Coordinates of C-alpha atoms in Angstrom, one line a residue:
M15 CA 85.8 144.5 50.4
K16 CA 82.3 143.8 51.7
K17 CA 80.9 146.1 49.1
I18 CA 82.7 144.2 46.3
V19 CA 81.5 140.9 47.6
F20 CA 77.9 142.2 47.9
K21 CA 78.1 143.5 44.3
L22 CA 79.4 140.2 43.0
I23 CA 76.6 138.3 44.8
M24 CA 74.0 140.7 43.3
L25 CA 75.5 140.3 39.9
L26 CA 75.4 136.5 40.2
L27 CA 71.8 136.6 41.3
L28 CA 71.0 138.9 38.3
I29 CA 72.6 136.5 35.9
S30 CA 70.9 133.5 37.5
N31 CA 67.5 135.2 37.2
V32 CA 68.1 136.0 33.6
S33 CA 69.1 132.4 32.7
L34 CA 66.2 130.9 34.6
A35 CA 63.6 133.3 33.3
N36 CA 61.2 131.4 31.0
L37 CA 60.9 132.5 27.5
K38 CA 57.6 134.2 26.5
I39 CA 56.6 132.6 23.2
G40 CA 53.8 133.8 21.1
V41 CA 52.2 131.8 18.3
S42 CA 50.3 132.9 15.2
M43 CA 47.9 130.0 15.0
L44 CA 46.4 127.1 16.9
P45 CA 48.6 124.3 15.5
Y46 CA 51.7 126.2 16.6
Y47 CA 50.3 126.5 20.1
S48 CA 50.1 122.7 20.3
F49 CA 53.5 122.2 18.7
T50 CA 55.3 124.6 21.0
S51 CA 53.5 123.6 24.2
N52 CA 54.6 120.0 23.6
I53 CA 58.2 121.1 23.0
V54 CA 58.7 123.5 26.0
G55 CA 56.5 121.8 28.6
E56 CA 56.6 123.9 31.7
R57 CA 59.9 125.5 30.9
A58 CA 58.5 128.4 28.8
E59 CA 55.3 130.4 28.5
V60 CA 53.3 129.8 25.3
I61 CA 51.0 132.7 24.5
Q62 CA 47.9 132.7 22.2
I63 CA 47.9 135.9 20.1
L64 CA 44.6 135.6 18.1
P65 CA 41.2 134.9 19.6
A66 CA 40.0 131.3 19.2
D67 CA 37.8 130.3 16.2
V68 CA 38.8 133.2 13.9
D69 CA 39.3 132.8 10.2
V70 CA 43.0 133.3 9.9
H71 CA 42.6 134.1 6.2
A72 CA 40.4 137.1 6.8
Y73 CA 41.2 138.2 10.4
Q74 CA 42.0 141.9 11.0
P75 CA 44.3 142.2 14.1
S76 CA 43.4 144.6 16.9
P77 CA 45.4 146.7 19.5
D78 CA 45.0 143.7 21.9
E79 CA 47.3 141.6 19.7
V80 CA 49.9 144.5 19.5
K81 CA 50.0 144.6 23.4
K82 CA 50.6 140.8 23.6
I83 CA 53.4 140.9 21.1
A84 CA 55.1 143.9 22.8
N85 CA 56.0 141.6 25.7
L86 CA 57.2 138.5 23.8
D87 CA 60.7 137.1 23.5
V88 CA 59.8 134.9 20.6
L89 CA 57.1 134.7 17.9
I90 CA 56.5 131.5 16.0
I91 CA 54.8 131.9 12.6
N92 CA 53.8 129.7 9.7
G93 CA 55.8 132.1 7.4
T94 CA 54.3 131.0 4.1
G95 CA 51.9 133.9 3.7
I96 CA 48.9 132.9 5.7
D97 CA 50.0 134.9 8.8
D98 CA 52.0 137.8 7.2
Y99 CA 49.9 140.3 9.2
M100 CA 52.1 139.3 12.1
Y101 CA 55.0 141.3 10.7
N102 CA 52.8 144.5 10.9
L103 CA 51.9 143.6 14.5
V104 CA 55.5 143.2 15.4
K105 CA 56.3 146.6 13.8
A106 CA 53.4 148.3 15.6
S107 CA 54.5 146.7 19.0
N108 CA 58.0 148.3 18.7
N109 CA 59.4 145.2 20.2
K110 CA 63.1 145.3 19.2
K111 CA 64.2 142.2 21.0
I112 CA 61.7 139.7 19.6
V113 CA 63.0 136.7 17.6
I114 CA 60.7 135.5 14.8
I115 CA 60.8 131.7 14.0
N116 CA 59.6 130.7 10.6
S117 CA 58.4 127.2 11.1
N118 CA 58.4 126.3 7.4
K119 CA 61.9 127.3 6.5
N120 CA 62.9 123.6 6.0
V121 CA 59.6 122.4 4.5
S122 CA 59.3 121.7 0.8
L123 CA 56.2 123.7 -0.1
L124 CA 53.6 122.5 -2.5
P125 CA 51.6 124.5 -5.0
V126 CA 47.8 124.6 -4.5
S127 CA 46.3 121.7 -6.5
G128 CA 43.7 122.3 -9.1
E129 CA 44.2 126.0 -9.5
R130 CA 43.3 127.2 -12.9
G131 CA 45.6 129.7 -14.7
S132 CA 49.3 129.9 -15.1
N133 CA 50.2 131.5 -11.8
K134 CA 50.1 128.9 -9.0
S135 CA 49.8 129.8 -5.4
V136 CA 52.0 128.4 -2.6
N137 CA 50.0 126.0 -0.4
T138 CA 50.2 127.6 3.0
H139 CA 48.4 124.8 4.9
T140 CA 51.5 122.9 5.9
F141 CA 50.0 122.3 9.4
I142 CA 47.2 120.0 7.9
S143 CA 49.6 117.2 7.7
T144 CA 51.8 114.8 9.7
Q145 CA 55.1 114.9 7.8
A146 CA 55.3 118.7 7.2
S147 CA 54.1 119.3 10.8
I148 CA 56.9 117.1 12.2
Q149 CA 59.4 119.1 10.1
Q150 CA 58.1 122.3 11.6
I151 CA 58.2 120.9 15.1
N152 CA 61.9 120.0 14.7
T153 CA 62.6 123.5 13.3
I154 CA 60.8 125.2 16.2
A155 CA 62.7 123.0 18.8
K156 CA 66.1 123.6 17.2
E157 CA 65.6 127.4 17.1
L158 CA 64.3 127.5 20.7
A159 CA 67.2 125.4 21.9
K160 CA 69.5 128.1 20.4
L161 CA 67.7 130.8 22.4
D162 CA 67.6 128.8 25.7
S163 CA 70.7 126.6 25.8
E164 CA 70.0 125.4 29.4
N165 CA 66.8 123.8 28.2
G166 CA 67.9 122.9 24.7
S167 CA 68.3 119.2 25.3
Y168 CA 64.9 119.1 27.0
F169 CA 63.2 120.9 24.1
L170 CA 64.8 118.6 21.5
K171 CA 63.9 115.4 23.4
N172 CA 60.3 116.6 23.7
A173 CA 60.2 117.4 20.0
R174 CA 61.3 113.8 19.2
D175 CA 58.8 112.3 21.6
Y176 CA 55.9 114.4 20.2
S177 CA 56.9 113.7 16.6
K178 CA 56.9 110.0 17.4
K179 CA 53.4 110.3 18.9
L180 CA 52.1 112.0 15.7
S181 CA 53.9 109.4 13.5
N182 CA 52.2 106.6 15.5
I183 CA 48.8 108.1 14.9
K184 CA 49.5 108.2 11.2
S185 CA 50.9 104.7 11.1
K186 CA 47.9 103.2 12.7
K187 CA 45.4 105.0 10.4
I188 CA 47.4 104.6 7.2
K189 CA 47.1 100.8 7.5
E190 CA 43.3 101.0 7.7
I191 CA 43.2 103.4 4.8
A192 CA 45.4 101.1 2.7
E193 CA 43.0 98.2 3.4
L194 CA 40.0 100.2 2.4
R195 CA 41.7 101.4 -0.9
K196 CA 42.3 97.7 -1.8
G197 CA 45.4 98.7 -3.9
K198 CA 43.5 101.1 -6.1
N199 CA 44.8 104.6 -7.0
L200 CA 42.6 107.2 -5.5
T201 CA 41.7 110.7 -6.8
V202 CA 39.5 113.0 -4.9
A203 CA 38.0 116.5 -5.2
T204 CA 38.2 119.3 -2.5
T205 CA 36.3 122.5 -2.1
H206 CA 39.6 124.4 -1.6
G207 CA 43.3 123.6 -1.8
G208 CA 44.0 123.3 1.9
Y209 CA 44.3 119.5 2.1
D210 CA 47.1 118.7 -0.4
Y211 CA 49.7 117.9 2.3
I212 CA 47.7 115.4 4.4
L213 CA 46.1 113.7 1.3
G214 CA 49.4 113.6 -0.6
E215 CA 51.2 111.8 2.3
L216 CA 48.5 109.2 2.1
G217 CA 49.1 108.7 -1.6
I218 CA 45.7 110.3 -2.5
K219 CA 45.7 112.6 -5.5
V220 CA 43.6 115.8 -5.5
G221 CA 42.3 115.9 -9.1
V222 CA 39.7 118.7 -8.7
V223 CA 39.5 121.8 -6.6
I224 CA 36.2 123.6 -6.7
E225 CA 37.6 127.1 -6.0
P226 CA 39.3 128.5 -9.1
K227 CA 41.9 130.3 -6.8
N228 CA 42.6 129.9 -3.2
H229 CA 39.7 131.3 -1.2
N230 CA 37.9 132.7 -4.3
K231 CA 34.3 131.8 -4.5
P232 CA 33.5 129.7 -7.7
S233 CA 31.3 131.1 -10.4
A234 CA 28.6 129.1 -12.1
N235 CA 31.1 128.3 -14.9
D236 CA 33.7 127.1 -12.3
L237 CA 31.1 124.7 -10.9
K238 CA 30.3 123.4 -14.3
I239 CA 34.0 122.8 -15.0
A240 CA 34.4 121.0 -11.6
I241 CA 31.3 118.8 -12.2
D242 CA 32.6 117.9 -15.7
L243 CA 36.0 117.0 -14.3
I244 CA 34.6 114.9 -11.4
K245 CA 32.6 112.9 -14.0
K246 CA 35.6 112.6 -16.3
Y247 CA 38.0 111.3 -13.6
K248 CA 35.2 109.2 -12.0
I249 CA 35.8 110.8 -8.6
D250 CA 33.9 109.4 -5.7
I251 CA 34.8 111.7 -2.8
L252 CA 34.5 115.4 -2.3
F253 CA 36.2 116.9 0.9
E254 CA 35.0 120.2 2.2
S255 CA 36.0 122.3 5.3
D256 CA 34.3 121.4 8.6
G257 CA 31.8 124.0 9.7
A258 CA 31.9 125.8 6.4
S259 CA 29.5 123.8 4.3
S260 CA 29.5 125.4 0.8
P261 CA 26.1 126.1 -0.8
Y262 CA 27.3 124.5 -4.0
T263 CA 28.3 121.2 -2.4
K264 CA 24.8 119.7 -2.5
A265 CA 24.5 120.7 -6.1
I266 CA 27.7 119.0 -7.0
Q267 CA 26.7 115.9 -5.0
K268 CA 23.3 115.8 -6.8
E269 CA 25.0 116.0 -10.2
T270 CA 27.8 113.6 -9.6
G271 CA 26.8 111.3 -6.7
V272 CA 30.0 111.9 -4.8
V273 CA 30.4 111.1 -1.2
V274 CA 30.9 114.4 0.8
E275 CA 33.0 114.4 3.9
Q276 CA 34.3 117.3 6.0
L277 CA 37.9 117.8 7.0
L278 CA 39.1 120.0 9.8
H279 CA 41.1 123.1 8.9
M280 CA 42.9 122.7 12.2
T281 CA 43.1 126.4 13.0
N282 CA 39.8 126.6 14.9
G283 CA 39.0 125.4 18.4
K284 CA 40.5 125.4 21.9
Y285 CA 44.1 126.4 22.2
A286 CA 45.4 123.3 24.1
K287 CA 48.5 121.1 24.1
D288 CA 46.6 118.1 22.7
T289 CA 44.3 119.9 20.2
F290 CA 46.5 119.2 17.2
E291 CA 46.9 115.5 17.7
K292 CA 43.2 115.1 18.3
D293 CA 42.3 117.1 15.1
L294 CA 44.9 115.1 13.1
E295 CA 43.3 111.8 14.2
K296 CA 39.8 113.2 13.4
N297 CA 40.9 114.0 9.9
F298 CA 42.3 110.5 9.3
D299 CA 39.0 109.1 10.7
R300 CA 37.0 111.2 8.3
I301 CA 39.1 110.1 5.4
I302 CA 38.5 106.5 6.5
S303 CA 34.7 107.3 6.8
A304 CA 34.6 108.5 3.3
L305 CA 36.3 105.4 1.9
R306 CA 33.9 103.2 3.8
K307 CA 30.9 105.0 2.3
V308 CA 32.4 104.6 -1.2
N309 CA 33.0 100.9 -0.7
K310 CA 29.3 100.5 0.4
K311 CA 28.0 102.2 -2.8

């Protein structure tokens, strides 16, 4: 009888330990680290897979990433193509238990604006946004709640609170942007097609993209086409990626007189809980800065 009681106690302890064990959650990119950290708080472990400040478009994963993924319970990915290399890492890790959460499964994806040619690429930069990011946060929270039912309500509440914080940042900034626009329609140019989501939700149209295809360097003819279109549409603003000043930007500015402002790609920097909200606010502030400069011309 004592043996049976002892075995039952040990079984209950084992079940208890399993239920209380925190999920180990890996993320493919910086925005998803912030999203997930705000959702789970201290009730799960969020693990950075890639080194900080890498170009997610060109990064070649190493054995270090395979080792990290081998110990995960969950992997959160963008899932629109920008981080497809994660599937190969999962395969190489031989982690049979891992659950992959596609953050964008409920997001309406946009084509890349300004691409020339009949075949349009899907715009993978859903994290450079407020609205699409909130949709992803809700998806991540719901999927994690299914995997950890004990903390499900906690995850969902945190997701709501975090989404409200991001919405408040946007609401505050969009009022200022509207005042600077003075009721006018606004069309801008960008060096590449990564900013469609954030500009679109502000009612700003991307009329010209300098790159002929996503992440393809423009030729001399591409630059001529872009300059002609900027002049034709009377575009006053050109947005380029922060820290990646293009050699052709100054030439375009000289030819057209556009105001050049840099926007954050939001995949570089310190992996921290508050990085995304800070970067989002910086992008809104830089859009505001560009509008102020145009109004002073």
